[in-house]
Each structure stands twice: as C-alpha cells, then as structure tokens.
PDB file of C-alpha atoms and ligand atoms in Angstrom:
ATOM      1  CA  UNK A   1       8.045 -21.775 -20.960  1.00 93.00           C
ATOM      2  CA  UNK A   2       9.579 -21.847 -17.577  1.00 97.00           C
ATOM      3  CA  UNK A   3       7.969 -19.569 -15.098  1.00 98.00           C
ATOM      4  CA  UNK A   4       8.648 -19.010 -11.542  1.00 98.00           C
ATOM      5  CA  UNK A   5       5.913 -17.876  -8.743  1.00 98.00           C
ATOM      6  CA  UNK A   6       7.772 -16.366  -5.995  1.00 98.00           C
ATOM      7  CA  UNK A   7       5.187 -16.997  -3.737  1.00 98.00           C
ATOM      8  CA  UNK A   8       1.141 -18.896  -3.594  1.00 98.00           C
ATOM      9  CA  UNK A   9      -0.886 -16.848  -4.784  1.00 98.00           C
ATOM     10  CA  UNK A  10      -5.079 -17.591  -4.529  1.00 98.00           C
ATOM     11  CA  UNK A  11      -5.368 -20.713  -7.096  1.00 98.00           C
ATOM     12  CA  UNK A  12      -7.132 -18.920  -9.644  1.00 98.00           C
ATOM     13  CA  UNK A  13      -4.111 -16.985 -11.269  1.00 98.00           C
ATOM     14  CA  UNK A  14      -2.013 -20.291 -10.280  1.00 98.00           C
ATOM     15  CA  UNK A  15      -4.580 -22.751 -12.628  1.00 98.00           C
ATOM     16  CA  UNK A  16      -4.617 -20.245 -15.130  1.00 98.00           C
ATOM     17  CA  UNK A  17      -0.700 -20.930 -15.496  1.00 98.00           C
ATOM     18  CA  UNK A  18      -1.079 -24.156 -15.442  1.00 98.00           C
ATOM     19  CA  UNK A  19      -3.741 -24.062 -18.273  1.00 98.00           C
ATOM     20  CA  UNK A  20      -1.335 -22.117 -20.459  1.00 98.00           C
ATOM     21  CA  UNK A  21       2.160 -23.698 -19.184  1.00 97.00           C
ATOM     22  CA  UNK A  22       1.346 -26.762 -17.704  1.00 98.00           C
ATOM     23  CA  UNK A  23       3.412 -27.805 -14.185  1.00 97.00           C
ATOM     24  CA  UNK A  24       5.481 -24.734 -13.294  1.00 98.00           C
ATOM     25  CA  UNK A  25       8.307 -23.889  -9.808  1.00 98.00           C
ATOM     26  CA  UNK A  26       6.712 -21.631  -7.256  1.00 98.00           C
ATOM     27  CA  UNK A  27       8.376 -20.584  -4.155  1.00 98.00           C
ATOM     28  CA  UNK A  28       7.205 -24.323  -2.019  1.00 98.00           C
ATOM     29  CA  UNK A  29       7.243 -22.223   0.941  1.00 97.00           C
ATOM     30  CA  UNK A  30       5.496 -20.150   3.033  1.00 95.00           C
ATOM     31  CA  UNK A  31       7.883 -16.856   3.778  1.00 97.00           C
ATOM     32  CA  UNK A  32       9.913 -14.527   1.301  1.00 98.00           C
ATOM     33  CA  UNK A  33      12.132 -16.217  -0.018  1.00 98.00           C
ATOM     34  CA  UNK A  34      16.155 -15.035   1.130  1.00 98.00           C
ATOM     35  CA  UNK A  35      17.139 -12.946  -1.323  1.00 98.00           C
ATOM     36  CA  UNK A  36      19.975 -16.336  -1.935  1.00 98.00           C
ATOM     37  CA  UNK A  37      17.653 -18.025  -2.564  1.00 98.00           C
ATOM     38  CA  UNK A  38      15.742 -15.511  -5.040  1.00 98.00           C
ATOM     39  CA  UNK A  39      18.883 -15.165  -7.184  1.00 98.00           C
ATOM     40  CA  UNK A  40      18.630 -18.863  -7.625  1.00 98.00           C
ATOM     41  CA  UNK A  41      15.144 -19.782  -8.114  1.00 98.00           C
ATOM     42  CA  UNK A  42      14.671 -17.226 -10.570  1.00 98.00           C
ATOM     43  CA  UNK A  43      18.150 -17.900 -12.789  1.00 98.00           C
ATOM     44  CA  UNK A  44      16.691 -19.160 -16.709  1.00 98.00           C
ATOM     45  CA  UNK A  45      12.967 -18.203 -16.509  1.00 98.00           C
ATOM     46  CA  UNK A  46      11.267 -16.980 -19.423  1.00 98.00           C
ATOM     47  CA  UNK A  47       8.890 -14.904 -17.041  1.00 98.00           C
ATOM     48  CA  UNK A  48       8.498 -14.900 -12.690  1.00 98.00           C
ATOM     49  CA  UNK A  49       5.107 -13.487 -11.014  1.00 98.00           C
ATOM     50  CA  UNK A  50       7.084 -11.537  -7.960  1.00 98.00           C
ATOM     51  CA  UNK A  51       5.618  -9.785  -5.491  1.00 98.00           C
ATOM     52  CA  UNK A  52       5.868  -6.516  -3.518  1.00 97.00           C
ATOM     53  CA  UNK A  53       8.386  -8.391  -1.112  1.00 98.00           C
ATOM     54  CA  UNK A  54      10.409  -9.650  -4.312  1.00 98.00           C
ATOM     55  CA  UNK A  55      13.788  -7.465  -5.256  1.00 98.00           C
ATOM     56  CA  UNK A  56      13.834  -7.280  -8.162  1.00 98.00           C
ATOM     57  CA  UNK A  57      16.361  -5.015  -8.684  1.00 98.00           C
ATOM     58  CA  UNK A  58      18.888  -5.223 -11.407  1.00 98.00           C
ATOM     59  CA  UNK A  59      21.215  -7.436  -9.718  1.00 98.00           C
ATOM     60  CA  UNK A  60      18.127  -9.997 -10.573  1.00 98.00           C
ATOM     61  CA  UNK A  61      17.038  -9.128 -14.306  1.00 98.00           C
ATOM     62  CA  UNK A  62      20.891 -10.206 -14.353  1.00 98.00           C
ATOM     63  CA  UNK A  63      19.704 -12.849 -12.396  1.00 98.00           C
ATOM     64  CA  UNK A  64      16.399 -14.439 -14.212  1.00 98.00           C
ATOM     65  CA  UNK A  65      19.687 -14.041 -17.694  1.00 97.00           C
ATOM     66  CA  UNK A  66      18.743 -12.630 -21.271  1.00 97.00           C
ATOM     67  CA  UNK A  67      15.829 -15.242 -22.551  1.00 98.00           C
ATOM     68  CA  UNK A  68      13.692 -13.168 -19.539  1.00 98.00           C
ATOM     69  CA  UNK A  69      10.479 -11.865 -21.143  1.00 98.00           C
ATOM     70  CA  UNK A  70       8.515 -10.102 -19.121  1.00 98.00           C
ATOM     71  CA  UNK A  71       8.139  -9.414 -14.239  1.00 98.00           C
ATOM     72  CA  UNK A  72       4.603  -9.686 -13.585  1.00 98.00           C
ATOM     73  CA  UNK A  73       3.388  -7.924 -10.694  1.00 98.00           C
ATOM     74  CA  UNK A  74       1.479  -9.034  -7.614  1.00 98.00           C
ATOM     75  CA  UNK A  75       0.414  -5.717  -7.566  1.00 98.00           C
ATOM     76  CA  UNK A  76      -0.564  -2.250  -8.066  1.00 97.00           C
ATOM     77  CA  UNK A  77       2.186  -0.404  -6.741  1.00 97.00           C
ATOM     78  CA  UNK A  78       5.565  -1.833  -8.702  1.00 97.00           C
ATOM     79  CA  UNK A  79       8.494   0.307  -6.252  1.00 97.00           C
ATOM     80  CA  UNK A  80      10.204  -3.790  -5.789  1.00 98.00           C
ATOM     81  CA  UNK A  81      10.904  -3.725  -9.308  1.00 98.00           C
ATOM     82  CA  UNK A  82      13.740  -1.607 -11.219  1.00 98.00           C
ATOM     83  CA  UNK A  83      11.789  -0.370 -13.895  1.00 98.00           C
ATOM     84  CA  UNK A  84      15.027   0.966 -16.415  1.00 98.00           C
ATOM     85  CA  UNK A  85      16.579  -2.102 -15.694  1.00 98.00           C
ATOM     86  CA  UNK A  86      13.541  -3.892 -16.761  1.00 98.00           C
ATOM     87  CA  UNK A  87      13.938  -1.492 -20.334  1.00 98.00           C
ATOM     88  CA  UNK A  88      16.802  -1.806 -20.698  1.00 97.00           C
ATOM     89  CA  UNK A  89      16.996  -5.618 -20.774  1.00 97.00           C
ATOM     90  CA  UNK A  90      13.642  -5.969 -22.912  1.00 98.00           C
ATOM     91  CA  UNK A  91      11.548  -6.981 -20.153  1.00 98.00           C
ATOM     92  CA  UNK A  92       8.090  -5.910 -19.402  1.00 98.00           C
ATOM     93  CA  UNK A  93       6.905  -5.007 -16.097  1.00 98.00           C
ATOM     94  CA  UNK A  94       3.099  -5.735 -15.515  1.00 98.00           C
ATOM     95  CA  UNK A  95       1.391  -4.654 -12.105  1.00 98.00           C
ATOM     96  CA  UNK A  96      -2.649  -5.399 -11.320  1.00 98.00           C
ATOM     97  CA  UNK A  97      -4.390  -1.705 -11.174  1.00 98.00           C
ATOM     98  CA  UNK A  98      -7.572  -1.226 -10.562  1.00 98.00           C
ATOM     99  CA  UNK A  99      -9.196  -3.887  -8.493  1.00 98.00           C
ATOM    100  CA  UNK A 100      -7.809  -3.321  -5.482  1.00 98.00           C
ATOM    101  CA  UNK A 101      -8.916   0.113  -5.072  1.00 98.00           C
ATOM    102  CA  UNK A 102     -12.170  -0.264  -3.340  1.00 98.00           C
ATOM    103  CA  UNK A 103     -10.268  -3.201  -0.824  1.00 98.00           C
ATOM    104  CA  UNK A 104      -7.717  -0.726   0.014  1.00 98.00           C
ATOM    105  CA  UNK A 105      -9.875   2.621   0.473  1.00 98.00           C
ATOM    106  CA  UNK A 106     -11.702   0.948   2.869  1.00 99.00           C
ATOM    107  CA  UNK A 107      -9.070  -0.140   4.743  1.00 99.00           C
ATOM    108  CA  UNK A 108      -7.979   3.327   4.713  1.00 99.00           C
ATOM    109  CA  UNK A 109     -11.774   4.354   6.255  1.00 99.00           C
ATOM    110  CA  UNK A 110     -11.669   1.547   8.312  1.00 98.00           C
ATOM    111  CA  UNK A 111      -8.033   2.855   9.991  1.00 99.00           C
ATOM    112  CA  UNK A 112      -9.305   6.556   9.950  1.00 99.00           C
ATOM    113  CA  UNK A 113     -12.895   5.096  12.146  1.00 98.00           C
ATOM    114  CA  UNK A 114     -10.534   3.248  14.431  1.00 98.00           C
ATOM    115  CA  UNK A 115      -8.433   6.327  14.990  1.00 98.00           C
ATOM    116  CA  UNK A 116     -10.851   9.040  15.806  1.00 98.00           C
ATOM    117  CA  UNK A 117     -13.111   6.087  17.959  1.00 98.00           C
ATOM    118  CA  UNK A 118      -9.612   5.104  19.857  1.00 98.00           C
ATOM    119  CA  UNK A 119     -11.444   1.668  18.105  1.00 98.00           C
ATOM    120  CA  UNK A 120      -8.434  -0.595  19.619  1.00 98.00           C
ATOM    121  CA  UNK A 121      -7.761   1.876  22.489  1.00 97.00           C
ATOM    122  CA  UNK A 122     -11.483   0.488  23.550  1.00 98.00           C
ATOM    123  CA  UNK A 123     -11.159  -3.320  22.381  1.00 98.00           C
ATOM    124  CA  UNK A 124      -7.945  -3.641  25.268  1.00 98.00           C
ATOM    125  CA  UNK A 125      -9.478  -1.334  27.812  1.00 98.00           C
ATOM    126  CA  UNK A 126     -12.843  -4.242  27.917  1.00 98.00           C
ATOM    127  CA  UNK A 127      -9.928  -6.805  27.482  1.00 98.00           C
ATOM    128  CA  UNK A 128      -7.638  -5.510  30.204  1.00 98.00           C
ATOM    129  CA  UNK A 129     -11.952  -5.421  33.045  1.00 98.00           C
ATOM    130  CA  UNK A 130     -11.391  -2.088  33.181  1.00 98.00           C
ATOM    131  CA  UNK A 131     -14.600  -1.320  32.520  1.00 98.00           C
ATOM    132  CA  UNK A 132     -16.772   0.026  35.663  1.00 98.00           C
ATOM    133  CA  UNK A 133     -19.498   1.396  32.929  1.00 98.00           C
ATOM    134  CA  UNK A 134     -20.937   4.467  31.638  1.00 98.00           C
ATOM    135  CA  UNK A 135     -18.303   7.324  31.859  1.00 98.00           C
ATOM    136  CA  UNK A 136     -19.060  10.865  30.337  1.00 98.00           C
ATOM    137  CA  UNK A 137     -15.142  11.279  30.127  1.00 98.00           C
ATOM    138  CA  UNK A 138     -14.353   7.730  29.195  1.00 98.00           C
ATOM    139  CA  UNK A 139     -11.938   7.805  25.827  1.00 98.00           C
ATOM    140  CA  UNK A 140     -13.308  10.672  23.833  1.00 98.00           C
ATOM    141  CA  UNK A 141     -12.493  10.198  19.937  1.00 98.00           C
ATOM    142  CA  UNK A 142     -13.358  12.735  17.217  1.00 98.00           C
ATOM    143  CA  UNK A 143     -15.603  13.246  15.311  1.00 98.00           C
ATOM    144  CA  UNK A 144     -15.582  12.570  11.641  1.00 98.00           C
ATOM    145  CA  UNK A 145     -18.859  13.678   9.841  1.00 98.00           C
ATOM    146  CA  UNK A 146     -17.953  17.873   8.637  1.00 98.00           C
ATOM    147  CA  UNK A 147     -14.194  17.043   9.102  1.00 99.00           C
ATOM    148  CA  UNK A 148     -11.443  17.650   6.870  1.00 99.00           C
ATOM    149  CA  UNK A 149     -10.000  15.731   4.520  1.00 99.00           C
ATOM    150  CA  UNK A 150      -6.821  15.680   2.558  1.00 99.00           C
ATOM    151  CA  UNK A 151      -6.319  13.513  -0.150  1.00 98.00           C
ATOM    152  CA  UNK A 152      -2.372  12.863  -0.518  1.00 98.00           C
ATOM    153  CA  UNK A 153      -2.093  11.220  -4.141  1.00 98.00           C
ATOM    154  CA  UNK A 154      -5.708  11.523  -6.288  1.00 98.00           C
ATOM    155  CA  UNK A 155      -4.930   8.346  -8.585  1.00 98.00           C
ATOM    156  CA  UNK A 156      -7.902   5.413  -8.054  1.00 98.00           C
ATOM    157  CA  UNK A 157      -7.475   4.771  -4.714  1.00 98.00           C
ATOM    158  CA  UNK A 158      -7.510   8.149  -3.280  1.00 98.00           C
ATOM    159  CA  UNK A 159     -10.500   9.300  -5.086  1.00 98.00           C
ATOM    160  CA  UNK A 160     -12.638   5.832  -4.238  1.00 98.00           C
ATOM    161  CA  UNK A 161     -11.758   6.756  -0.811  1.00 98.00           C
ATOM    162  CA  UNK A 162     -12.703  10.509  -1.228  1.00 98.00           C
ATOM    163  CA  UNK A 163     -16.341   9.735  -2.802  1.00 98.00           C
ATOM    164  CA  UNK A 164     -17.092   7.225  -0.306  1.00 98.00           C
ATOM    165  CA  UNK A 165     -16.327  10.581   2.657  1.00 98.00           C
ATOM    166  CA  UNK A 166     -17.819  12.870   0.960  1.00 98.00           C
ATOM    167  CA  UNK A 167     -21.242  10.647   1.612  1.00 98.00           C
ATOM    168  CA  UNK A 168     -19.913  11.835   5.620  1.00 98.00           C
ATOM    169  CA  UNK A 169     -20.267  16.083   4.571  1.00 98.00           C
ATOM    170  CA  UNK A 170     -16.517  15.833   4.967  1.00 98.00           C
ATOM    171  CA  UNK A 171     -14.658  18.911   3.281  1.00 98.00           C
ATOM    172  CA  UNK A 172     -12.204  17.637   1.157  1.00 98.00           C
ATOM    173  CA  UNK A 173      -8.387  18.909  -0.641  1.00 99.00           C
ATOM    174  CA  UNK A 174      -6.340  16.946  -2.250  1.00 98.00           C
ATOM    175  CA  UNK A 175      -2.732  17.515  -3.146  1.00 98.00           C
ATOM    176  CA  UNK A 176      -0.909  16.113  -6.508  1.00 98.00           C
ATOM    177  CA  UNK A 177       0.585  16.962  -9.203  1.00 97.00           C
ATOM    178  CA  UNK A 178      -2.380  16.756 -11.720  1.00 98.00           C
ATOM    179  CA  UNK A 179      -5.881  18.596 -10.654  1.00 98.00           C
ATOM    180  CA  UNK A 180      -8.473  16.108 -11.061  1.00 98.00           C
ATOM    181  CA  UNK A 181     -12.482  16.538 -13.223  1.00 98.00           C
ATOM    182  CA  UNK A 182     -13.917  14.384 -11.085  1.00 98.00           C
ATOM    183  CA  UNK A 183     -13.223  15.174  -7.575  1.00 98.00           C
ATOM    184  CA  UNK A 184     -13.586  18.361  -8.793  1.00 98.00           C
ATOM    185  CA  UNK A 185     -16.907  17.529  -9.888  1.00 98.00           C
ATOM    186  CA  UNK A 186     -18.150  16.763  -6.506  1.00 97.00           C
ATOM    187  CA  UNK A 187     -16.327  19.588  -5.280  1.00 98.00           C
ATOM    188  CA  UNK A 188     -13.190  18.754  -3.384  1.00 98.00           C
ATOM    189  CA  UNK A 189     -10.131  21.473  -3.821  1.00 98.00           C
ATOM    190  CA  UNK A 190      -7.331  21.192  -5.094  1.00 98.00           C
ATOM    191  CA  UNK A 191      -4.154  21.902  -3.129  1.00 98.00           C
ATOM    192  CA  UNK A 192      -0.509  22.235  -2.218  1.00 98.00           C
ATOM    193  CA  UNK A 193       0.637  19.844   0.241  1.00 98.00           C
ATOM    194  CA  UNK A 194       1.539  22.818   3.041  1.00 98.00           C
ATOM    195  CA  UNK A 195      -2.063  23.923   2.773  1.00 98.00           C
ATOM    196  CA  UNK A 196      -3.575  20.312   2.591  1.00 98.00           C
ATOM    197  CA  UNK A 197      -0.985  19.973   6.289  1.00 98.00           C
ATOM    198  CA  UNK A 198      -2.126  23.210   7.700  1.00 98.00           C
ATOM    199  CA  UNK A 199      -5.826  22.403   7.321  1.00 98.00           C
ATOM    200  CA  UNK A 200      -6.549  18.860   6.869  1.00 99.00           C
ATOM    201  CA  UNK A 201      -8.285  16.945  10.346  1.00 99.00           C
ATOM    202  CA  UNK A 202      -7.305  13.950   8.580  1.00 99.00           C
ATOM    203  CA  UNK A 203      -5.109  13.200   6.305  1.00 99.00           C
ATOM    204  CA  UNK A 204      -5.193  10.331   3.868  1.00 99.00           C
ATOM    205  CA  UNK A 205      -1.761   9.107   1.780  1.00 99.00           C
ATOM    206  CA  UNK A 206      -2.083   7.657  -1.911  1.00 98.00           C
ATOM    207  CA  UNK A 207       0.795   8.622  -4.043  1.00 98.00           C
ATOM    208  CA  UNK A 208       3.025   6.181  -5.006  1.00 97.00           C
ATOM    209  CA  UNK A 209       6.909   5.954  -4.117  1.00 97.00           C
ATOM    210  CA  UNK A 210       9.010   6.899  -5.952  1.00 96.00           C
ATOM    211  CA  UNK A 211      12.208   9.846  -5.525  1.00 96.00           C
ATOM    212  CA  UNK A 212      10.089  12.857  -5.205  1.00 97.00           C
ATOM    213  CA  UNK A 213       7.608  11.160  -3.195  1.00 98.00           C
ATOM    214  CA  UNK A 214      10.393   9.219  -0.384  1.00 98.00           C
ATOM    215  CA  UNK A 215       9.827  11.003   2.887  1.00 98.00           C
ATOM    216  CA  UNK A 216       7.494  13.669   1.547  1.00 98.00           C
ATOM    217  CA  UNK A 217       5.916  13.692   4.985  1.00 98.00           C
ATOM    218  CA  UNK A 218       8.546  14.404   7.700  1.00 98.00           C
ATOM    219  CA  UNK A 219       9.165  16.232  10.455  1.00 98.00           C
ATOM    220  CA  UNK A 220       8.717  20.045   8.854  1.00 98.00           C
ATOM    221  CA  UNK A 221       4.990  19.040   7.256  1.00 98.00           C
ATOM    222  CA  UNK A 222       4.567  17.322  10.591  1.00 98.00           C
ATOM    223  CA  UNK A 223       4.710  21.200  12.293  1.00 98.00           C
ATOM    224  CA  UNK A 224       2.338  22.187   9.753  1.00 98.00           C
ATOM    225  CA  UNK A 225      -0.508  19.516  10.222  1.00 98.00           C
ATOM    226  CA  UNK A 226      -3.128  20.417  13.295  1.00 98.00           C
ATOM    227  CA  UNK A 227      -1.777  18.565  16.754  1.00 98.00           C
ATOM    228  CA  UNK A 228      -5.123  16.528  17.240  1.00 98.00           C
ATOM    229  CA  UNK A 229      -4.863  15.884  13.619  1.00 98.00           C
ATOM    230  CA  UNK A 230      -5.111  11.822  12.650  1.00 98.00           C
ATOM    231  CA  UNK A 231      -2.312  10.845   9.283  1.00 99.00           C
ATOM    232  CA  UNK A 232      -3.832   7.326   7.381  1.00 99.00           C
ATOM    233  CA  UNK A 233      -1.148   5.443   5.521  1.00 99.00           C
ATOM    234  CA  UNK A 234      -1.821   2.670   2.805  1.00 98.00           C
ATOM    235  CA  UNK A 235      -0.093   3.083   0.358  1.00 98.00           C
ATOM    236  CA  UNK A 236       4.248   3.135   1.108  1.00 98.00           C
ATOM    237  CA  UNK A 237       6.134   3.220   4.323  1.00 98.00           C
ATOM    238  CA  UNK A 238       8.521   5.431   2.234  1.00 98.00           C
ATOM    239  CA  UNK A 239       6.919   8.421   2.600  1.00 98.00           C
ATOM    240  CA  UNK A 240       6.658   9.186   6.242  1.00 98.00           C
ATOM    241  CA  UNK A 241      10.298   9.709   8.119  1.00 98.00           C
ATOM    242  CA  UNK A 242       9.097   7.231  10.425  1.00 98.00           C
ATOM    243  CA  UNK A 243      11.540   8.451  12.425  1.00 98.00           C
ATOM    244  CA  UNK A 244       9.455  11.378  12.946  1.00 98.00           C
ATOM    245  CA  UNK A 245       6.276  10.975  13.467  1.00 98.00           C
ATOM    246  CA  UNK A 246       7.160   7.971  16.428  1.00 98.00           C
ATOM    247  CA  UNK A 247       8.731  11.196  17.960  1.00 98.00           C
ATOM    248  CA  UNK A 248       6.113  13.389  17.108  1.00 98.00           C
ATOM    249  CA  UNK A 249       3.394  11.174  18.545  1.00 98.00           C
ATOM    250  CA  UNK A 250       5.427  10.625  21.341  1.00 98.00           C
ATOM    251  CA  UNK A 251       4.968  14.662  21.720  1.00 98.00           C
ATOM    252  CA  UNK A 252       1.396  14.672  20.531  1.00 98.00           C
ATOM    253  CA  UNK A 253      -0.919  12.429  22.720  1.00 97.00           C
ATOM    254  CA  UNK A 254      -3.639  13.882  20.617  1.00 98.00           C
ATOM    255  CA  UNK A 255      -1.895  13.209  17.069  1.00 98.00           C
ATOM    256  CA  UNK A 256      -2.691   9.560  15.406  1.00 98.00           C
ATOM    257  CA  UNK A 257      -2.180   7.843  12.703  1.00 98.00           C
ATOM    258  CA  UNK A 258      -3.046   4.552  11.134  1.00 98.00           C
ATOM    259  CA  UNK A 259      -0.782   2.748   8.997  1.00 98.00           C
ATOM    260  CA  UNK A 260      -0.487  -0.366   7.116  1.00 98.00           C
ATOM    261  CA  UNK A 261       2.948  -0.439   5.514  1.00 98.00           C
ATOM    262  CA  UNK A 262       5.610   1.076   7.298  1.00 98.00           C
ATOM    263  CA  UNK A 263       8.971   2.432   4.905  1.00 98.00           C
ATOM    264  CA  UNK A 264      11.640  -0.919   6.944  1.00 97.00           C
ATOM    265  CA  UNK A 265       8.575  -3.003   5.846  1.00 97.00           C
ATOM    266  CA  UNK A 266       7.763  -5.200   8.199  1.00 97.00           C
ATOM    267  CA  UNK A 267      10.119  -4.394  10.838  1.00 98.00           C
ATOM    268  CA  UNK A 268       8.697  -0.704  12.154  1.00 98.00           C
ATOM    269  CA  UNK A 269      10.558   1.678  14.153  1.00 98.00           C
ATOM    270  CA  UNK A 270      11.715   1.665  17.268  1.00 98.00           C
ATOM    271  CA  UNK A 271       9.215   3.017  20.036  1.00 98.00           C
ATOM    272  CA  UNK A 272       6.400   3.135  17.388  1.00 98.00           C
ATOM    273  CA  UNK A 273       4.855  -0.442  18.914  1.00 98.00           C
ATOM    274  CA  UNK A 274       4.725   1.352  22.640  1.00 98.00           C
ATOM    275  CA  UNK A 275       2.690   4.514  20.828  1.00 98.00           C
ATOM    276  CA  UNK A 276      -0.927   4.901  22.078  1.00 96.00           C
ATOM    277  CA  UNK A 277      -1.610   7.025  19.423  1.00 98.00           C
ATOM    278  CA  UNK A 278      -0.531   4.689  16.448  1.00 98.00           C
ATOM    279  CA  UNK A 279      -3.345   2.204  14.928  1.00 98.00           C
ATOM    280  CA  UNK A 280      -0.740  -0.089  13.102  1.00 98.00           C
ATOM    281  CA  UNK A 281      -2.222  -3.304  11.133  1.00 98.00           C
ATOM    282  CA  UNK A 282       0.677  -5.825   7.920  1.00 98.00           C
ATOM    283  CA  UNK A 283       0.379  -4.497   5.106  1.00 98.00           C
ATOM    284  CA  UNK A 284      -3.111  -5.622   4.240  1.00 98.00           C
ATOM    285  CA  UNK A 285      -5.246  -2.421   1.937  1.00 98.00           C
ATOM    286  CA  UNK A 286      -5.351  -5.114  -0.403  1.00 98.00           C
ATOM    287  CA  UNK A 287      -5.906  -8.234   1.602  1.00 98.00           C
ATOM    288  CA  UNK A 288     -10.245  -9.525   0.938  1.00 98.00           C
ATOM    289  CA  UNK A 289     -11.045 -12.576  -0.716  1.00 98.00           C
ATOM    290  CA  UNK A 290     -12.240 -10.707  -3.823  1.00 98.00           C
ATOM    291  CA  UNK A 291      -9.014  -8.627  -4.269  1.00 98.00           C
ATOM    292  CA  UNK A 292      -6.746 -10.942  -4.091  1.00 98.00           C
ATOM    293  CA  UNK A 293      -8.496 -13.248  -5.711  1.00 98.00           C
ATOM    294  CA  UNK A 294      -8.943 -10.492  -9.177  1.00 98.00           C
ATOM    295  CA  UNK A 295      -5.673  -9.526  -8.338  1.00 98.00           C
ATOM    296  CA  UNK A 296      -4.173 -12.912  -8.900  1.00 98.00           C
ATOM    297  CA  UNK A 297      -5.775 -13.559 -12.177  1.00 98.00           C
ATOM    298  CA  UNK A 298      -4.726 -10.316 -13.416  1.00 98.00           C
ATOM    299  CA  UNK A 299      -0.996 -10.647 -12.775  1.00 98.00           C
ATOM    300  CA  UNK A 300      -1.361 -14.401 -14.662  1.00 98.00           C
ATOM    301  CA  UNK A 301      -3.409 -12.979 -17.724  1.00 98.00           C
ATOM    302  CA  UNK A 302      -0.149 -10.283 -17.234  1.00 98.00           C
ATOM    303  CA  UNK A 303       2.094 -13.315 -17.115  1.00 98.00           C
ATOM    304  CA  UNK A 304       0.953 -15.531 -20.240  1.00 98.00           C
ATOM    305  CA  UNK A 305      -0.527 -12.566 -22.767  1.00 98.00           C
ATOM    306  CA  UNK A 306       3.438 -11.863 -22.825  1.00 98.00           C
ATOM    307  CA  UNK A 307       5.187 -14.421 -22.929  1.00 98.00           C
ATOM    308  CA  UNK A 308       2.352 -15.775 -25.546  1.00 97.00           C
ATOM    309  CA  UNK A 309       2.640 -12.570 -27.927  1.00 96.00           C
ATOM    310  CA  UNK A 310       0.565 -10.806 -26.604  1.00 97.00           C
ATOM    311  CA  UNK A 311       0.794  -6.702 -24.607  1.00 97.00           C
ATOM    312  CA  UNK A 312      -0.616  -7.638 -21.376  1.00 98.00           C
ATOM    313  CA  UNK A 313      -3.356  -5.176 -21.310  1.00 97.00           C
ATOM    314  CA  UNK A 314      -0.996  -3.798 -18.260  1.00 98.00           C
ATOM    315  CA  UNK A 315       1.938  -3.546 -19.142  1.00 98.00           C
ATOM    316  CA  UNK A 316       3.839  -0.515 -17.495  1.00 98.00           C
ATOM    317  CA  UNK A 317       7.062  -0.251 -19.546  1.00 98.00           C
ATOM    318  CA  UNK A 318       5.921   0.523 -22.764  1.00 97.00           C
ATOM    319  CA  UNK A 319       9.486   1.161 -23.922  1.00 97.00           C
ATOM    320  CA  UNK A 320      10.551  -2.313 -23.232  1.00 97.00           C
ATOM    321  CA  UNK A 321       9.111  -3.163 -26.604  1.00 96.00           C
ATOM    322  CA  UNK A 322      11.639  -1.139 -27.863  1.00 87.00           C
TER     323      UNK A 322
HETATM  324  C1  DGY B   1      -0.229  -3.323  -3.458  1.00 75.65           C
HETATM  325  O1  DGY B   1      -0.866  -3.394  -4.830  1.00 75.65           O
HETATM  326  O2  DGY B   1       0.784  -2.372  -4.109  1.00 75.65           O
HETATM  327  C2  DGY B   1      -0.595  -3.286  -2.516  1.00 75.65           C
HETATM  328  O3  DGY B   1       0.371  -2.829  -1.873  1.00 75.65           O
HETATM  329  C3  DGY B   1      -0.282  -4.599  -1.968  1.00 75.65           C
HETATM  330  O4  DGY B   1      -1.770  -5.499  -2.408  1.00 75.65           O
END
C-alpha cells in the first residue's frame, strides 16, 4: 500500500504502519507542508494520515486520486476534512476520539485556574522583580470553589471537565442540543445558551466546529456575560468571533479569557497579545505524551484497518462505504 504521513507523529503509530506496509513516505520537515507540497505529496496514495493543520478539501482529494481509500486524521476534530466530499468519492475519514478527553479537559481546567488566580501576570510580576513583599491588594483573583461553570458542548470532553470541576463544588450549567444523562444525574442543569452566558462565572467551550457553531460566541453573547466572567476555549478558535472578543477584553479589564485555539491559527487577531486579561497557549489541549501516543496508535490502526478491508473503529462517514 502506498501511504503518506503529513507530519511526524509519536513512534508507536509509525512502527505499526511500518509493520503493516513496510517503508512509507512522510513529511521530513518539522513544519506544516505548504499547500503545494501537500497536493504533490499525497498524489497517488491509497491512504493519507493527516493532521488538523492540513486542509483536506475536495481539491486535495482530487489530487490524491480515485484509488484513495482513507484519510486518517490525527485528531478528534475533523473540521479540516471535507467529509461530504470524501463520502462522495468513497473515501473513509477517521478520527481519534476518547483518548484525549482527560488531557484536553485538564488543559481547560489549567487555563481556568490560571485566569482565576492571575498566574501568568503573577509570574511576570516576579520575573520583573516588582515583588516588595506580601500586600493586601496585590493581584487579587476570583474564587473557583462554589462558582458557576457553564459548559458549552456537553460531549466527552465537556462532560469530563464538568465531572472534575464538580469536586470544587461548582454549580454546573450546560448548553447542548441534546440532554446529557450523566450530567443531569450529577445535578447539572441543561440550559439555553443565553441563560448559560448570563449566569456563569466561568464558561468553557467544548463544541465541534461546524456551520452551527461558527461564531457561536460573539458581541451579543459577550454583552450577556458577567463583566467578571472567564471564558475558556480549548475546542476550535472560530467558535468565537475573536475580533469581537478583543474589543470586549479591551473594554472589560475584569473579563478574562483562556485560549488554546485561535480563529486564524496560528495567527492571533490584532490586539489579542496586548490584553493582560488573556492567557494564550499554542493549541496544546491534547499535548501530553500519553494522549499523543494513544492518538498515534489509533490513527495508525484506523489507516491499517481501512487498507486491509476492515471497517475502521473510528470511522466518521459510514456513508462512504455505500
Ligand atoms: C483535536 O484532536 O481535535 C485537538 O484539537 C488536537 O489534538
């Protein structure tokens, strides 16, 4: 089988691919392939192991060719793949759900606490040698224990975070098109987005990026939120209208944001990096050795199954089989 891996992933998955298919081609650079490189490299492949940084649209699928059976995405999110275009061409699309739930929820929780207790500002304060000793009004933050947490998107990761934060006696609200029995059973309240925005002290986004969630949070929602609220995003950048966010941060110094993902990733919206009330990290939600290793095993297994006439366990588009 002629496969291509668009960027080095942890060795466990690469070893599985080697055992299944022998030597294979992989992006030799430690960077995202340019569009031109991507279209050239994937040409004629039976399967491609792609990353969320690869735009696998209809043009890319045409470049691969009609022999292609599978695009195995090394991520749980697959908004970088035009799934409808893949299904039309009979190309299976797979992802890596479940194994990064703890890592991503933990990352969201780290951002939440860092924002609540102004950890990044405090670190900067120390490094710039401003500390003159304990002071009653120095860098006061906000309590997490007993506050209200609003979860937008109550799937695996949102549920994981809610369960962990319940240990801090947080009141949990969630907004999602479907009710979540696990959250309901632990006393969380299913609310609409407006109620969640108005009542939450902390809001964490865990929805998929799709047409319905693009700019789900914009100027209107910011106006509903408490001026002292903290918003966390470890899902996808474009769920927030970041231009509106920067204006809101500039006008509301007590409103905080913790961001792991960005609308124009890797670029940041102008003004964002100057906002002291923003904590910004480079898309690290799943960045633990454990999660990334499991993702590499899963992505390799998906690719191998698809190319050895088995239905991959984590097939996104069952209609591709028809
Ligand atoms: C995903 O898997 O979708 C994360 O954003 C990166 O691991």
